[in-house]
mmCIF file of C-alpha atoms and ligand atoms in Angstrom:
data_model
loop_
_atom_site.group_PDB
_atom_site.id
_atom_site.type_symbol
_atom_site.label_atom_id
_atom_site.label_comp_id
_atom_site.label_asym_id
_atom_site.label_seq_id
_atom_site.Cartn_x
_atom_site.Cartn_y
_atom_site.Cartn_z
ATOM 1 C CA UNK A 290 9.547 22.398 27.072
ATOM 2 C CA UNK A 291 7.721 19.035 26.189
ATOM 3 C CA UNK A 292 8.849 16.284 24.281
ATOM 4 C CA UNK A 293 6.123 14.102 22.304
ATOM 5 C CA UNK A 294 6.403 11.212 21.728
ATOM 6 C CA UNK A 295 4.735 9.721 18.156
ATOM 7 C CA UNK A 296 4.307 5.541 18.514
ATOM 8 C CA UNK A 297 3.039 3.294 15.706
ATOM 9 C CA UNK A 298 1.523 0.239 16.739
ATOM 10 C CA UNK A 299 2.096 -2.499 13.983
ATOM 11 C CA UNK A 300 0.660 -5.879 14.316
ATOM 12 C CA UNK A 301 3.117 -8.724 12.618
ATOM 13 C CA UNK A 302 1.147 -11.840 11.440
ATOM 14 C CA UNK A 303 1.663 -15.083 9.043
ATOM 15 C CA UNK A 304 -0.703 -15.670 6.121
ATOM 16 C CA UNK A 305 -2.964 -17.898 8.207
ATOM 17 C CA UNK A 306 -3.072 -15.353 10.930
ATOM 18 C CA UNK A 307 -5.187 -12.785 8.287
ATOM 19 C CA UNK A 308 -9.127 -12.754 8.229
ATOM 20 C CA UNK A 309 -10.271 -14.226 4.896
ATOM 21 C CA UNK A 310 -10.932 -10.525 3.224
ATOM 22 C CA UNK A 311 -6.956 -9.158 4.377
ATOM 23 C CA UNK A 312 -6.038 -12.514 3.104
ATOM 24 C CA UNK A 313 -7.832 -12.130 -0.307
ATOM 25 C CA UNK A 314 -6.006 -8.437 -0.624
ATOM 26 C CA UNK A 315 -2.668 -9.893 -0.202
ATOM 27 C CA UNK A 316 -3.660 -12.527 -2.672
ATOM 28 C CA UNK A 317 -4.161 -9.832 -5.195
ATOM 29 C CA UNK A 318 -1.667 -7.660 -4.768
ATOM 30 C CA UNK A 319 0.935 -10.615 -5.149
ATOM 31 C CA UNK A 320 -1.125 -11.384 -8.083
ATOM 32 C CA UNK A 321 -0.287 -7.573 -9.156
ATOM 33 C CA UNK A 322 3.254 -7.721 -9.250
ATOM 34 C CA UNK A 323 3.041 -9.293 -12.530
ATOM 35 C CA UNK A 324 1.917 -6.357 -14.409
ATOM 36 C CA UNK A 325 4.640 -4.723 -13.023
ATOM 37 C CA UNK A 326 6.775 -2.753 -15.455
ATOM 38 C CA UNK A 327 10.232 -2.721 -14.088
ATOM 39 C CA UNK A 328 13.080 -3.078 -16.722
ATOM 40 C CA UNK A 329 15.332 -0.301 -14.983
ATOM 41 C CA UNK A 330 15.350 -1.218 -11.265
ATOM 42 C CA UNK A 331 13.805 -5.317 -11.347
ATOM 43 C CA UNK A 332 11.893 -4.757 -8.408
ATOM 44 C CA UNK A 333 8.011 -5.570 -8.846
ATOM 45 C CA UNK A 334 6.056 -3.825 -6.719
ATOM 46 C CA UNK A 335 2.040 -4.351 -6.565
ATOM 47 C CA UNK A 336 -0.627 -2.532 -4.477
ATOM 48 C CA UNK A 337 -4.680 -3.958 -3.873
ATOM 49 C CA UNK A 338 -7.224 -1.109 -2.434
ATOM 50 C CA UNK A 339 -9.838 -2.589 -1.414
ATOM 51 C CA UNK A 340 -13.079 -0.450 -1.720
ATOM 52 C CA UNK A 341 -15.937 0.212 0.165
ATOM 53 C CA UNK A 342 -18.401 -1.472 -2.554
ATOM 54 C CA UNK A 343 -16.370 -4.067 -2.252
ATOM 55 C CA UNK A 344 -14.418 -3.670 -5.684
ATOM 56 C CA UNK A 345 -10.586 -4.588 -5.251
ATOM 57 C CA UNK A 346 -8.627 -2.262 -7.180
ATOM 58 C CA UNK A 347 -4.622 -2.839 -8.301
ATOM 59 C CA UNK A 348 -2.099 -1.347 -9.534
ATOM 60 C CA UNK A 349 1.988 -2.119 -10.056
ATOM 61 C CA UNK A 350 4.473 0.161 -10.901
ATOM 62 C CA UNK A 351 5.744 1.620 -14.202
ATOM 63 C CA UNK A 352 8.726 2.511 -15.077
ATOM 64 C CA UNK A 353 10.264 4.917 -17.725
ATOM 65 C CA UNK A 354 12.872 5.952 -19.792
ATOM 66 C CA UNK A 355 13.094 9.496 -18.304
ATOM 67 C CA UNK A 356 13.115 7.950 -14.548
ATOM 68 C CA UNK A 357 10.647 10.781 -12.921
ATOM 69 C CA UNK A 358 8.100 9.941 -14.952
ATOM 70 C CA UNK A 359 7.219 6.790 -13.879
ATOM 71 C CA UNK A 360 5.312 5.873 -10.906
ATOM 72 C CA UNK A 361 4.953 3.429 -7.848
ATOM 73 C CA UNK A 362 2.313 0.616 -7.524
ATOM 74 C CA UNK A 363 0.157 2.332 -4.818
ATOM 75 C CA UNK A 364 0.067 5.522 -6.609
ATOM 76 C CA UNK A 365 -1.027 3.984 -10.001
ATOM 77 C CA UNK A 366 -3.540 1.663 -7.663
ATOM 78 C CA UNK A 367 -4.896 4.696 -6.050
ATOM 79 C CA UNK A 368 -5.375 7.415 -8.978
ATOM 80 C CA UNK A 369 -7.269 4.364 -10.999
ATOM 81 C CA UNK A 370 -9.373 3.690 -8.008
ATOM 82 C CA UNK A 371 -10.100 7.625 -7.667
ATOM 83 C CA UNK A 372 -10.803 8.224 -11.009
ATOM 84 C CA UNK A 373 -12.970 5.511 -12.017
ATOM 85 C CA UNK A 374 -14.458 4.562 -8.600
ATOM 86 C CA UNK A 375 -14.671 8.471 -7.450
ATOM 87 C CA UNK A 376 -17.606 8.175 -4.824
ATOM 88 C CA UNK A 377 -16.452 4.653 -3.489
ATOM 89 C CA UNK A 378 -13.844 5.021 -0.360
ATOM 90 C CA UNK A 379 -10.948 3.216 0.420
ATOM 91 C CA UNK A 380 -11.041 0.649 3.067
ATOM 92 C CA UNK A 381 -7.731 -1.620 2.762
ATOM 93 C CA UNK A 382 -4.327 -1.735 1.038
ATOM 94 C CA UNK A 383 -2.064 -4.723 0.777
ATOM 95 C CA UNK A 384 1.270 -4.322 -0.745
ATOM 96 C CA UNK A 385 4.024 -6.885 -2.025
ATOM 97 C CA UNK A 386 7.044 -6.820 -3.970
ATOM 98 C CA UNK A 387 9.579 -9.389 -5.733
ATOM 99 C CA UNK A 388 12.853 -8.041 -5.309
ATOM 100 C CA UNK A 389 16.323 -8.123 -8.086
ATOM 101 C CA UNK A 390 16.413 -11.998 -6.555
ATOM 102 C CA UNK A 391 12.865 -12.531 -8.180
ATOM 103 C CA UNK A 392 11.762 -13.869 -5.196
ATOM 104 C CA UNK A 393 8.869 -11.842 -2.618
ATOM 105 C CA UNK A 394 11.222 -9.411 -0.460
ATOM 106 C CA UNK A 395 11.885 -10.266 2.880
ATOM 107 C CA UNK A 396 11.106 -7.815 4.749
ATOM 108 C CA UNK A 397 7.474 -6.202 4.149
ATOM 109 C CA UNK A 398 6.953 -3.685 1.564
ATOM 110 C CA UNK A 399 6.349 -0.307 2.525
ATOM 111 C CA UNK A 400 5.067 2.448 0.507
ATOM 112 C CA UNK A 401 7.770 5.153 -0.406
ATOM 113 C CA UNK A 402 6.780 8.624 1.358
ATOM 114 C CA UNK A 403 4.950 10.250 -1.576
ATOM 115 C CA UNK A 404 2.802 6.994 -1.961
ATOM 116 C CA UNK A 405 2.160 7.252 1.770
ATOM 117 C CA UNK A 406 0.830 11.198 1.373
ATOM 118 C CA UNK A 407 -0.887 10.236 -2.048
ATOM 119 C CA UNK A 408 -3.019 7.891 0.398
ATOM 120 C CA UNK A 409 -3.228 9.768 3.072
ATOM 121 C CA UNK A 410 -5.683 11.946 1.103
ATOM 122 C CA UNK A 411 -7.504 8.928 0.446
ATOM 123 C CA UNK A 412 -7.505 7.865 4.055
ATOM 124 C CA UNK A 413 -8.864 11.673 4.447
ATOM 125 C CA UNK A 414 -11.771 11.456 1.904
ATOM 126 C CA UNK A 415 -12.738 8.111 3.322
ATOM 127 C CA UNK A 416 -13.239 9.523 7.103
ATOM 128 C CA UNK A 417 -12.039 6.391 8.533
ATOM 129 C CA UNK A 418 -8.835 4.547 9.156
ATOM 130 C CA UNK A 419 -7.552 2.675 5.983
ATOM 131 C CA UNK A 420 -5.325 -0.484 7.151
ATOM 132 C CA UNK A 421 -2.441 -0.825 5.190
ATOM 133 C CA UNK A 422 -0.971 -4.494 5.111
ATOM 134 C CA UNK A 423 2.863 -4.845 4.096
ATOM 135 C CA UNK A 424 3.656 -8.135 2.779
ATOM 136 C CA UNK A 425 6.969 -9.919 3.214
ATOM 137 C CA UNK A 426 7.751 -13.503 2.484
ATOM 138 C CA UNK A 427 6.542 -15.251 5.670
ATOM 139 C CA UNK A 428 5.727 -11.828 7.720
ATOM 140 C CA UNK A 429 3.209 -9.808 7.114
ATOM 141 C CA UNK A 430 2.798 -5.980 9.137
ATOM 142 C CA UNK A 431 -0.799 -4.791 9.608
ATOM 143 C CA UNK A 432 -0.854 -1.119 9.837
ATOM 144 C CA UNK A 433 -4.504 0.262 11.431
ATOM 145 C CA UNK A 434 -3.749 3.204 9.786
ATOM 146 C CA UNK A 435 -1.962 5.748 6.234
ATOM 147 C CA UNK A 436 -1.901 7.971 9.243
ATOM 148 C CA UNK A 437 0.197 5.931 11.443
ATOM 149 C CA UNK A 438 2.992 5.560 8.705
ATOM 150 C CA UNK A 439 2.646 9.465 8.367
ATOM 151 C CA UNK A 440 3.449 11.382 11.487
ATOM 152 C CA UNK A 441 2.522 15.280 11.502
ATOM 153 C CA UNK A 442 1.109 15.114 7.948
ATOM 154 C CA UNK A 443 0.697 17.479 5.694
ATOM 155 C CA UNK A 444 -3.059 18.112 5.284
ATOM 156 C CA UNK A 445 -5.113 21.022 4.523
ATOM 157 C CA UNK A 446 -8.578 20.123 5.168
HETATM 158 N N1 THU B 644 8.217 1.474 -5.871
HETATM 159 C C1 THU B 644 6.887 1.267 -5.699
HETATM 160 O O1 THU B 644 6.184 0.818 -6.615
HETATM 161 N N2 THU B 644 6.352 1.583 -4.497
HETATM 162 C C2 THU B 644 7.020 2.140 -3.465
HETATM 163 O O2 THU B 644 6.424 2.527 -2.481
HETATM 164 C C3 THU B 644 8.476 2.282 -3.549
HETATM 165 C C4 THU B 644 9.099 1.980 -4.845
HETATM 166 C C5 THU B 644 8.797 1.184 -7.168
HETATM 167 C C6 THU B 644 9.328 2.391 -7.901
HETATM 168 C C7 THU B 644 10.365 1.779 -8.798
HETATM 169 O O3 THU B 644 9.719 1.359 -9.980
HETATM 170 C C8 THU B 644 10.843 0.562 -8.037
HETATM 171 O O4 THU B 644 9.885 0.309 -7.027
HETATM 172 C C9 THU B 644 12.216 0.730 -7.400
HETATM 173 O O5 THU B 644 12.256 1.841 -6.605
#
C-alpha cells in the first residue's frame, strides 16, 4: 500500500507585491467584469490570458435564459483566444469577480472545474506552466500552474 500525497503550492500576495506584467493582467481582468452578462446569478466574473505574442485576451461570463447554455469568463476568454489567436500559447490568467454585494469578492476567484480542464488543454498545447492568478479584494493567490489546481487530470495526449 502507498499513500500519495498531491500538494499545491500557492503564493498569496497584495497588488504591489505583483511584477508589472501580473499586475497589468489583473488590471484587465477587473476591467472585464464589466462586460459581464449576469442578470440570473449577479456575480461578474472576468478572465485575462495573457499570450505569448504578448496580446491580452478577455473574456466575462454570459448568462442565459436556458441556464446550461451559458458559459463562465475563462471559458469564453479561452475559446476566443484559441480561435482567433490559434498558433499563439497561453502564458498567464488573472481572474476577478464582483459578487451579489457589487463589490470584488473576498476571497480570490477560482475557476469552476470545467474552466480549470478547458485550460488545462491550453496549459497542454502551450508545453509550459500557465500561472493562474486569483484575485480577491486585497489578496491575491498566484498559482505556478492549471495543473496544480487539477490533480490526476484527465488528458489524453
Ligand atoms: N462563473 C464563471 O464565470 N467562472 C467560474 O469559474 C465559476 C462561475 C460564472 C458562471 C455564472 O454566470 C456565475 O459565475 C455564477 O455561477
Amino acid at each position: 500500500m502507498k499513500d500519495i500525497e498531491i500538494i499545491t503550492k500557492i503564493s498569496e500576495r497584495s497588488y504591489n507585491e505583483l511584477s508589472d506584467t501580473e499586475r497589468k493582467l489583473v488590471d484587465a481582468a477587473r476591467k472585464a467584469t464589466e462586460g459581464s452578462y449576469a442578470p440570473y446569478s449577479h456575480f461578474r466574473v472576468g478572465a485575462a490570458i495573457l499570450l505569448d505574442n504578448g496580446e491580452i485576451v478577455t473574456g466575462a461570463n454570459q448568462e442565459n435564459a436556458a441556464f446550461p447554455s451559458g458559459t463562465c469568463a475563462e471559458r469564453s476568454a479561452c475559446y476566443y483566444a484559441g480561435a482567433n489567436y490559434p498558433d499563439a500559447h497561453f502564458d498567464m490568467i488573472a481572474i476577478a469577480a464582483i459578487g451579489t454585494d457589487g463589490l470584488e469578492t473576498a476571497v480570490p476567484t477560482a475557476p469552476c472545474g470545467a474552466c480549470r480542464q478547458a485550460l488545462l488543454q491550453y496549459e497542454t498545447i502551450a508545453g509550459h506552466n500557465v500561472r493562474v492568478i486569483l484575485v480577491g479584494r486585497e489578496t491575491i493567490y498566484i498559482v505556478p500552474s492549471v495543473r496544480a489546481l487539477l490533480p490526476l487530470t484527465f488528458a489524453e495526449f
